[in-house]
Amino acid sequence: SALYRIDGWGAPYFSVNNAGNITVRPYGTDTLAHQEIDLLKIVKKVSDPKSVGGLGLQLPLIVRVPDVLKNRLDSLQSAFESAIQAQGYESHYQGVYPVKCNQDRFVVEDIVKFGAPFRFGLEAGSKPELLLAMSCLCKGNPEALLVCNGFKDAEYIFLALLARKLALNTVIVLEEEEEVDLVIEISKKLSVRPVIGVRAKLRTKHSGHFGSTSGEKGKFGLTTIQILRVVKRLQDSGMLDCLQLLHFHIGSQIPSTALLQAGVVEAAQIYSELVRLGADMKVIDIGGGLGIDYDGSKSGNSDLSVSYGLQEYASAVVNAVRFVCDRKSIKHPIICSESGRAIVSHHSILIFEAMSATAPTTPAMNQVDLPFILEGLSEDARVDCWNLSQAAMRHETESCFVYADQLKQRCVEQFKEGTLGIEQLAAVDGLCDLVSKVVDASEPARTYHVNLSIFTSIPDFWSIGQIFPIVPIHRLDERPEVRGILSDLTCDSDGKIDKFIGGETSLPLHGLEGNGGGSSGGANGRYYLGMFLGGAYQESLGGVHNLFGGPSVVSVSQSDGPYSFAVTRAAPGPSCGDVLRVMQHEPELMFETLKHRAEEFCGQDHGNEGTHAALVSTIARSFHNMPYLVAASPCSLTA
Ligand code: PLP
């Protein structure tokens, strides 16, 4: 597990058991050994054709562990509660979950349910997000906040005011100055007293990727001039008492508590100025930014790592707010945060299968037919070949690469001219591979073909280079003997993962059975990898490139039964028909068209009706199945 730094990024939820499999401890360190859930057992159980209503689920698979979600919420809440108590802070913490991080119905419903004892609320940034937040919070704690962020039109503001009428604790946070006029006008029409917040554009700048929109020139929020104009506008309308919340967000993955404190202090100063100007301020909302240590280094020196934990984060926030308010003799506000990444990242694990790997292509020395190669080569290429062999004998690595490159280039030119046959070109490739292997003893990374779409399931890797821990979920008691990169199913050169935590450009991997040997740790020759810490943003950002839809999803919780877990929810991923529908195709009509065509071309073939029926049912099945590959031998795993 040290090879994959699991103890760093995985603690306290993930570790490796005696069988060499990754396990989940839903309650982190508060757990007993027997409460660990073995991920391989989950995969075996849910992909068994006899399980999940006799269907078995196809991979890729998202395994959700709602208890991890609960533990994240409880831990965040208690980090703030203990900072509040330790520092004698005279108000409370009341967080909200920004639904954009993962809008899955069950994730949001679970958060509302788990957070109800401590009034945990939701944040929405668009009209559909507001609709889902409104309906979910109807079942939650009535004091939970519903923070309405994002750019707004009259319809959005109408909905948010309606939510207040429905006794939801809604705050409309002004993202743009013009929104204030709409709020004043519509609230009067609806006879609702709104609760208003302003999002401040802070000068504190987060310099990482996720902070590119922070700072004075940032995309979001109101400048000091605009905030003052909003105050005046509300005052003129007799509504300054409605202004009760100050919000800011300097970006996700805040790397250090020093930067966090700088932002909170600046915001707390604005907060206290709003109090001085007569607003009825109650809440300081510090946005998101609570980071995740994806590479387990705790270094805080890249977008991949933060140098603090939950407790340090909470203590820094409470300390900064208290410091400013005490100096200005202002009542301590309720502290709200909008942590998304830190709440949902750990609870969801993406599991996918490596279907095949490129075998090493280097021929053995006795397979190189030098006379045959030389026969077809031009004079210049023959000289390169000679030089290459001399350099190889003298172990002059650099020269070998230079002559090999030159030789290959000349041969490709000859091939394009039509003066070199494909067999000779292949033989030259083989010779060059062999020489580079001899002089540079390290084996090149193999390509593992994985049954996955990176664009659908790990979109941040493709779009912003975000790196997540990826690890085989079994065979961790065996030393991985090769290194590999991962190549997905899409017909796209970007559909590969060749950057891993720790700055690595390949991943230590085990040989696939029948393709390099090795046992499979009880997985019947299958080789499963897990992508961890991807519960935030990946599901909501993923697209349908090449029409690969999302993975199957299961939720598991601990149980005392023989497996130590129970599958509480299971849903197959979108079928081919489902993803076609996303692009406005009509699978039912498409099926009818193909069926008629089959009748026309195969149905008339008397005595061939069995074939015709089989054809039609294959077409029907193709619409119902997921777009991912089905392994050649049907899965017959038993847990
Ligand atoms: N709040 C706002 C306004 C955001 O824009 C974001 C995301 O960038 C968040 C909260 C969530 O941030 P994080 O995922 O870092 O917790």
CSV table of N, CA and C in Angstrom, one decimal, residues 506-611:
chain,number,residue,atom,x,y,z
A,506,SER,N,3.5,6.8,-14.9
A,506,SER,CA,2.9,5.4,-15.1
A,506,SER,C,2.5,4.9,-13.7
A,507,LEU,N,1.7,3.8,-13.7
A,507,LEU,CA,1.2,3.3,-12.4
A,507,LEU,C,1.8,1.9,-12.2
A,508,PRO,N,2.2,1.5,-11.0
A,508,PRO,CA,2.6,0.1,-10.8
A,508,PRO,C,1.4,-0.8,-10.9
A,509,LEU,N,1.5,-1.8,-11.8
A,509,LEU,CA,0.3,-2.6,-12.0
A,509,LEU,C,0.7,-4.1,-12.0
A,510,HIS,N,-0.3,-5.0,-11.9
A,510,HIS,CA,0.0,-6.4,-11.9
A,510,HIS,C,-0.3,-6.9,-13.3
A,511,GLY,N,0.4,-8.0,-13.7
A,511,GLY,CA,0.2,-8.6,-15.0
A,511,GLY,C,-1.3,-9.1,-15.0
A,512,LEU,N,-1.9,-9.0,-16.2
A,512,LEU,CA,-3.2,-9.6,-16.4
A,512,LEU,C,-3.0,-11.1,-16.6
A,513,GLU,N,-3.9,-11.9,-16.1
A,513,GLU,CA,-3.8,-13.3,-16.3
A,513,GLU,C,-3.8,-13.7,-17.8
A,514,GLY,N,-3.0,-14.6,-18.2
A,514,GLY,CA,-2.9,-15.0,-19.6
A,514,GLY,C,-2.2,-13.9,-20.4
A,515,ASN,N,-1.7,-12.9,-19.7
A,515,ASN,CA,-1.0,-11.8,-20.4
A,515,ASN,C,0.1,-11.3,-19.5
A,516,GLY,N,0.9,-12.2,-19.0
A,516,GLY,CA,1.9,-11.7,-18.1
A,516,GLY,C,1.9,-12.5,-16.8
A,517,GLY,N,0.9,-13.4,-16.6
A,517,GLY,CA,0.9,-14.2,-15.5
A,517,GLY,C,0.4,-13.5,-14.2
A,518,GLY,N,0.6,-14.1,-13.1
A,518,GLY,CA,0.1,-13.5,-11.8
A,518,GLY,C,-1.2,-14.1,-11.4
A,519,SER,N,-1.5,-14.2,-10.2
A,519,SER,CA,-2.8,-14.6,-9.7
A,519,SER,C,-3.8,-13.5,-9.8
A,520,SER,N,-5.0,-13.7,-9.5
A,520,SER,CA,-5.9,-12.5,-9.5
A,520,SER,C,-6.6,-12.3,-8.2
A,521,GLY,N,-5.9,-12.8,-7.2
A,521,GLY,CA,-6.5,-12.5,-5.8
A,521,GLY,C,-7.9,-12.9,-5.7
A,522,GLY,N,-8.3,-14.0,-6.2
A,522,GLY,CA,-9.7,-14.5,-6.1
A,522,GLY,C,-10.7,-13.8,-7.0
A,523,ALA,N,-10.3,-13.2,-8.0
A,523,ALA,CA,-11.2,-12.4,-8.9
A,523,ALA,C,-11.4,-13.1,-10.2
A,524,ASN,N,-11.1,-14.4,-10.3
A,524,ASN,CA,-11.4,-15.1,-11.5
A,524,ASN,C,-10.7,-14.5,-12.7
A,525,GLY,N,-9.5,-14.1,-12.6
A,525,GLY,CA,-8.8,-13.6,-13.8
A,525,GLY,C,-9.1,-12.1,-14.1
A,526,ARG,N,-10.0,-11.5,-13.3
A,526,ARG,CA,-10.4,-10.1,-13.6
A,526,ARG,C,-9.4,-9.2,-12.9
A,527,TYR,N,-9.2,-8.0,-13.4
A,527,TYR,CA,-8.3,-7.1,-12.7
A,527,TYR,C,-9.1,-5.7,-12.6
A,528,TYR,N,-9.3,-5.4,-11.3
A,528,TYR,CA,-10.2,-4.2,-11.1
A,528,TYR,C,-9.3,-3.1,-10.5
A,529,LEU,N,-9.6,-1.9,-10.9
A,529,LEU,CA,-9.0,-0.7,-10.4
A,529,LEU,C,-10.0,0.2,-9.8
A,530,GLY,N,-9.6,1.0,-8.8
A,530,GLY,CA,-10.5,1.9,-8.2
A,530,GLY,C,-10.0,3.3,-8.3
A,531,MET,N,-10.9,4.3,-8.6
A,531,MET,CA,-10.5,5.7,-8.6
A,531,MET,C,-11.1,6.3,-7.3
A,532,PHE,N,-10.3,6.8,-6.5
A,532,PHE,CA,-10.8,7.3,-5.2
A,532,PHE,C,-10.9,8.8,-5.1
A,533,LEU,N,-11.7,9.3,-4.1
A,533,LEU,CA,-11.8,10.7,-3.8
A,533,LEU,C,-12.5,11.5,-5.0
A,534,GLY,N,-13.3,10.8,-5.8
A,534,GLY,CA,-13.9,11.4,-6.9
A,534,GLY,C,-15.4,11.7,-6.8
A,535,GLY,N,-15.9,11.7,-5.5
A,535,GLY,CA,-17.3,11.9,-5.3
A,535,GLY,C,-17.8,13.3,-5.6
A,536,ALA,N,-16.9,14.3,-5.7
A,536,ALA,CA,-17.3,15.7,-6.0
A,536,ALA,C,-17.0,16.0,-7.4
A,537,TYR,N,-18.0,16.7,-8.0
A,537,TYR,CA,-17.9,17.3,-9.4
A,537,TYR,C,-17.9,16.2,-10.5
A,538,GLN,N,-17.2,15.1,-10.4
A,538,GLN,CA,-17.0,14.2,-11.5
A,538,GLN,C,-18.4,13.7,-12.1
A,539,GLU,N,-19.3,13.4,-11.3
A,539,GLU,CA,-20.6,12.9,-11.8
A,539,GLU,C,-21.4,14.0,-12.5
A,540,SER,N,-21.3,15.2,-11.9
A,540,SER,CA,-22.1,16.3,-12.5
A,540,SER,C,-21.5,16.9,-13.8
A,541,LEU,N,-20.1,16.7,-13.9
A,541,LEU,CA,-19.5,17.3,-15.1
A,541,LEU,C,-19.4,16.4,-16.3
A,542,GLY,N,-19.5,15.1,-16.0
A,542,GLY,CA,-19.2,14.1,-17.1
A,542,GLY,C,-20.2,14.2,-18.2
A,543,GLY,N,-19.7,14.0,-19.4
A,543,GLY,CA,-20.5,14.1,-20.6
A,543,GLY,C,-20.8,12.8,-21.2
A,544,VAL,N,-21.2,12.7,-22.4
A,544,VAL,CA,-21.5,11.4,-23.1
A,544,VAL,C,-20.7,11.3,-24.4
A,545,HIS,N,-19.4,11.7,-24.3
A,545,HIS,CA,-18.5,11.6,-25.4
A,545,HIS,C,-18.5,10.1,-25.9
A,546,ASN,N,-18.6,10.0,-27.2
A,546,ASN,CA,-18.7,8.6,-27.8
A,546,ASN,C,-20.0,7.9,-27.4
A,547,LEU,N,-20.9,8.6,-26.8
A,547,LEU,CA,-22.1,8.0,-26.2
A,547,LEU,C,-21.8,7.0,-25.1
A,548,PHE,N,-20.8,7.1,-24.4
A,548,PHE,CA,-20.7,6.3,-23.2
A,548,PHE,C,-21.4,7.1,-22.0
A,549,GLY,N,-22.3,6.4,-21.4
A,549,GLY,CA,-23.0,7.1,-20.3
A,549,GLY,C,-22.4,6.8,-19.0
A,550,GLY,N,-23.1,7.1,-17.9
A,550,GLY,CA,-22.5,7.0,-16.6
A,550,GLY,C,-22.4,5.5,-16.1
A,551,PRO,N,-21.7,5.3,-15.0
A,551,PRO,CA,-21.5,3.9,-14.5
A,551,PRO,C,-22.8,3.4,-13.8
A,552,SER,N,-22.8,2.1,-13.5
A,552,SER,CA,-23.8,1.6,-12.6
A,552,SER,C,-23.5,2.2,-11.2
A,553,VAL,N,-24.5,2.2,-10.3
A,553,VAL,CA,-24.3,2.7,-9.0
A,553,VAL,C,-24.9,1.8,-8.0
A,554,VAL,N,-24.1,1.5,-6.9
A,554,VAL,CA,-24.7,0.8,-5.8
A,554,VAL,C,-24.4,1.6,-4.5
A,555,SER,N,-25.3,1.5,-3.5
A,555,SER,CA,-25.0,2.0,-2.2
A,555,SER,C,-24.8,0.9,-1.3
A,556,VAL,N,-23.8,0.9,-0.4
A,556,VAL,CA,-23.6,-0.2,0.5
A,556,VAL,C,-23.6,0.4,1.9
A,557,SER,N,-24.0,-0.4,2.9
A,557,SER,CA,-23.8,0.0,4.3
A,557,SER,C,-23.4,-1.3,5.0
A,558,GLN,N,-22.9,-1.0,6.2
A,558,GLN,CA,-22.3,-2.1,7.0
A,558,GLN,C,-23.5,-3.0,7.4
A,559,SER,N,-23.1,-4.3,7.6
A,559,SER,CA,-24.2,-5.2,8.1
A,559,SER,C,-23.4,-6.3,8.9
A,560,ASP,N,-24.2,-7.0,9.7
A,560,ASP,CA,-23.5,-8.0,10.5
A,560,ASP,C,-23.5,-9.3,9.8
A,561,GLY,N,-24.1,-9.4,8.6
A,561,GLY,CA,-24.2,-10.6,7.9
A,561,GLY,C,-22.9,-11.2,7.5
A,562,PRO,N,-22.9,-12.2,6.6
A,562,PRO,CA,-21.6,-12.9,6.3
A,562,PRO,C,-20.7,-12.0,5.4
A,563,TYR,N,-21.3,-11.0,4.8
A,563,TYR,CA,-20.4,-10.2,3.9
A,563,TYR,C,-19.9,-8.9,4.6
A,564,SER,N,-20.4,-8.6,5.8
A,564,SER,CA,-20.1,-7.4,6.5
A,564,SER,C,-20.6,-6.1,5.8
A,565,PHE,N,-21.4,-6.4,4.7
A,565,PHE,CA,-22.0,-5.2,4.1
A,565,PHE,C,-23.4,-5.6,3.5
A,566,ALA,N,-24.2,-4.7,3.2
A,566,ALA,CA,-25.5,-5.0,2.6
A,566,ALA,C,-25.6,-3.9,1.4
A,567,VAL,N,-26.1,-4.4,0.3
A,567,VAL,CA,-26.4,-3.5,-0.8
A,567,VAL,C,-27.7,-2.9,-0.6
A,568,THR,N,-27.8,-1.6,-0.4
A,568,THR,CA,-29.1,-0.9,0.0
A,568,THR,C,-29.7,-0.3,-1.3
A,569,ARG,N,-29.0,-0.1,-2.3
A,569,ARG,CA,-29.5,0.5,-3.5
A,569,ARG,C,-28.7,0.0,-4.7
A,570,ALA,N,-29.3,-0.3,-5.8
A,570,ALA,CA,-28.5,-0.7,-7.0
A,570,ALA,C,-29.2,-0.2,-8.3
A,571,ALA,N,-28.5,0.5,-9.1
A,571,ALA,CA,-29.1,0.9,-10.4
A,571,ALA,C,-28.1,0.7,-11.5
A,572,PRO,N,-28.5,0.1,-12.6
A,572,PRO,CA,-27.6,-0.1,-13.7
A,572,PRO,C,-27.4,1.3,-14.3
A,573,GLY,N,-26.2,1.4,-15.0
A,573,GLY,CA,-25.9,2.7,-15.7
A,573,GLY,C,-26.8,2.9,-16.9
A,574,PRO,N,-26.8,4.1,-17.5
A,574,PRO,CA,-27.7,4.3,-18.7
A,574,PRO,C,-27.4,3.3,-19.8
A,575,SER,N,-28.5,2.9,-20.4
A,575,SER,CA,-28.3,1.9,-21.6
A,575,SER,C,-28.0,2.7,-22.8
A,576,CYS,N,-27.7,1.9,-23.9
A,576,CYS,CA,-27.4,2.6,-25.2
A,576,CYS,C,-28.6,3.4,-25.6
A,577,GLY,N,-29.8,2.9,-25.4
A,577,GLY,CA,-31.0,3.6,-25.7
A,577,GLY,C,-31.1,4.9,-24.9
A,578,ASP,N,-30.7,4.9,-23.6
A,578,ASP,CA,-30.8,6.1,-22.8
A,578,ASP,C,-29.9,7.2,-23.3
A,579,VAL,N,-28.6,6.8,-23.6
A,579,VAL,CA,-27.7,7.8,-24.1
A,579,VAL,C,-28.0,8.3,-25.5
A,580,LEU,N,-28.6,7.5,-26.3
A,580,LEU,CA,-29.1,7.9,-27.6
A,580,LEU,C,-30.2,9.0,-27.5
A,581,ARG,N,-31.0,8.7,-26.5
A,581,ARG,CA,-32.1,9.7,-26.2
A,581,ARG,C,-31.6,11.1,-25.8
A,582,VAL,N,-30.5,11.1,-25.1
A,582,VAL,CA,-29.9,12.3,-24.7
A,582,VAL,C,-29.6,13.2,-25.9
A,583,MET,N,-29.2,12.6,-27.0
A,583,MET,CA,-28.9,13.3,-28.2
A,583,MET,C,-30.1,13.4,-29.2
A,584,GLN,N,-31.3,13.3,-28.6
A,584,GLN,CA,-32.6,13.4,-29.4
A,584,GLN,C,-32.9,12.3,-30.3
A,585,HIS,N,-32.2,11.2,-30.3
A,585,HIS,CA,-32.6,10.0,-31.1
A,585,HIS,C,-33.7,9.4,-30.4
A,586,GLU,N,-34.5,8.6,-31.1
A,586,GLU,CA,-35.6,7.9,-30.6
A,586,GLU,C,-35.4,6.4,-30.7
A,587,PRO,N,-34.9,5.8,-29.6
A,587,PRO,CA,-34.5,4.3,-29.7
A,587,PRO,C,-35.6,3.4,-30.2
A,588,GLU,N,-36.9,3.8,-29.8
A,588,GLU,CA,-38.0,2.9,-30.2
A,588,GLU,C,-38.1,2.9,-31.7
A,589,LEU,N,-38.1,4.1,-32.3
A,589,LEU,CA,-38.2,4.3,-33.7
A,589,LEU,C,-37.0,3.6,-34.4
A,590,MET,N,-35.9,3.8,-33.9
A,590,MET,CA,-34.6,3.3,-34.5
A,590,MET,C,-34.7,1.8,-34.5
A,591,PHE,N,-35.3,1.2,-33.4
A,591,PHE,CA,-35.4,-0.3,-33.4
A,591,PHE,C,-36.4,-0.7,-34.5
A,592,GLU,N,-37.5,0.0,-34.6
A,592,GLU,CA,-38.5,-0.4,-35.6
A,592,GLU,C,-37.9,-0.4,-37.0
A,593,THR,N,-37.2,0.7,-37.3
A,593,THR,CA,-36.5,0.8,-38.6
A,593,THR,C,-35.6,-0.4,-38.8
A,594,LEU,N,-34.8,-0.7,-37.9
A,594,LEU,CA,-33.8,-1.8,-38.0
A,594,LEU,C,-34.5,-3.1,-38.1
A,595,LYS,N,-35.7,-3.2,-37.4
A,595,LYS,CA,-36.4,-4.5,-37.4
A,595,LYS,C,-37.0,-4.7,-38.8
A,596,HIS,N,-37.6,-3.6,-39.4
A,596,HIS,CA,-38.2,-3.8,-40.7
A,596,HIS,C,-37.1,-4.1,-41.7
A,597,ARG,N,-36.0,-3.5,-41.6
A,597,ARG,CA,-34.8,-3.7,-42.5
A,597,ARG,C,-34.4,-5.2,-42.4
A,598,ALA,N,-34.4,-5.7,-41.2
A,598,ALA,CA,-34.0,-7.1,-41.0
A,598,ALA,C,-35.1,-8.1,-41.6
A,599,GLU,N,-36.4,-7.7,-41.5
A,599,GLU,CA,-37.4,-8.5,-42.2
A,599,GLU,C,-37.2,-8.5,-43.7
A,600,GLU,N,-36.9,-7.3,-44.2
A,600,GLU,CA,-36.7,-7.1,-45.6
A,600,GLU,C,-35.6,-7.9,-46.1
A,601,PHE,N,-34.5,-7.9,-45.4
A,601,PHE,CA,-33.3,-8.6,-46.0
A,601,PHE,C,-33.0,-10.0,-45.4
A,602,CYS,N,-33.5,-10.3,-44.3
A,602,CYS,CA,-33.3,-11.6,-43.7
A,602,CYS,C,-34.6,-12.4,-43.6
A,603,GLY,N,-35.7,-11.7,-43.4
A,603,GLY,CA,-37.0,-12.4,-43.1
A,603,GLY,C,-37.5,-13.2,-44.3
A,604,GLN,N,-37.2,-12.7,-45.6
A,604,GLN,CA,-37.7,-13.4,-46.7
A,604,GLN,C,-36.9,-14.7,-46.9
A,605,ASP,N,-35.8,-14.8,-46.2
A,605,ASP,CA,-35.0,-16.0,-46.4
A,605,ASP,C,-35.7,-17.2,-45.7
A,606,HIS,N,-36.6,-17.9,-46.4
A,606,HIS,CA,-37.4,-19.0,-45.8
A,606,HIS,C,-36.4,-20.0,-45.2
A,607,GLY,N,-36.9,-20.5,-44.2
A,607,GLY,CA,-36.1,-21.6,-43.5
A,607,GLY,C,-35.0,-20.9,-42.7
A,608,ASN,N,-34.9,-19.6,-42.6
A,608,ASN,CA,-33.9,-18.9,-41.9
A,608,ASN,C,-34.5,-18.0,-40.8
A,609,GLU,N,-35.7,-18.4,-40.4
A,609,GLU,CA,-36.4,-17.6,-39.4
A,609,GLU,C,-35.7,-17.4,-38.1
A,610,GLY,N,-35.1,-18.6,-37.7
A,610,GLY,CA,-34.4,-18.5,-36.4
A,610,GLY,C,-33.3,-17.4,-36.5
A,611,THR,N,-32.6,-17.3,-37.6
A,611,THR,CA,-31.6,-16.3,-37.7
A,611,THR,C,-32.2,-14.9,-37.6
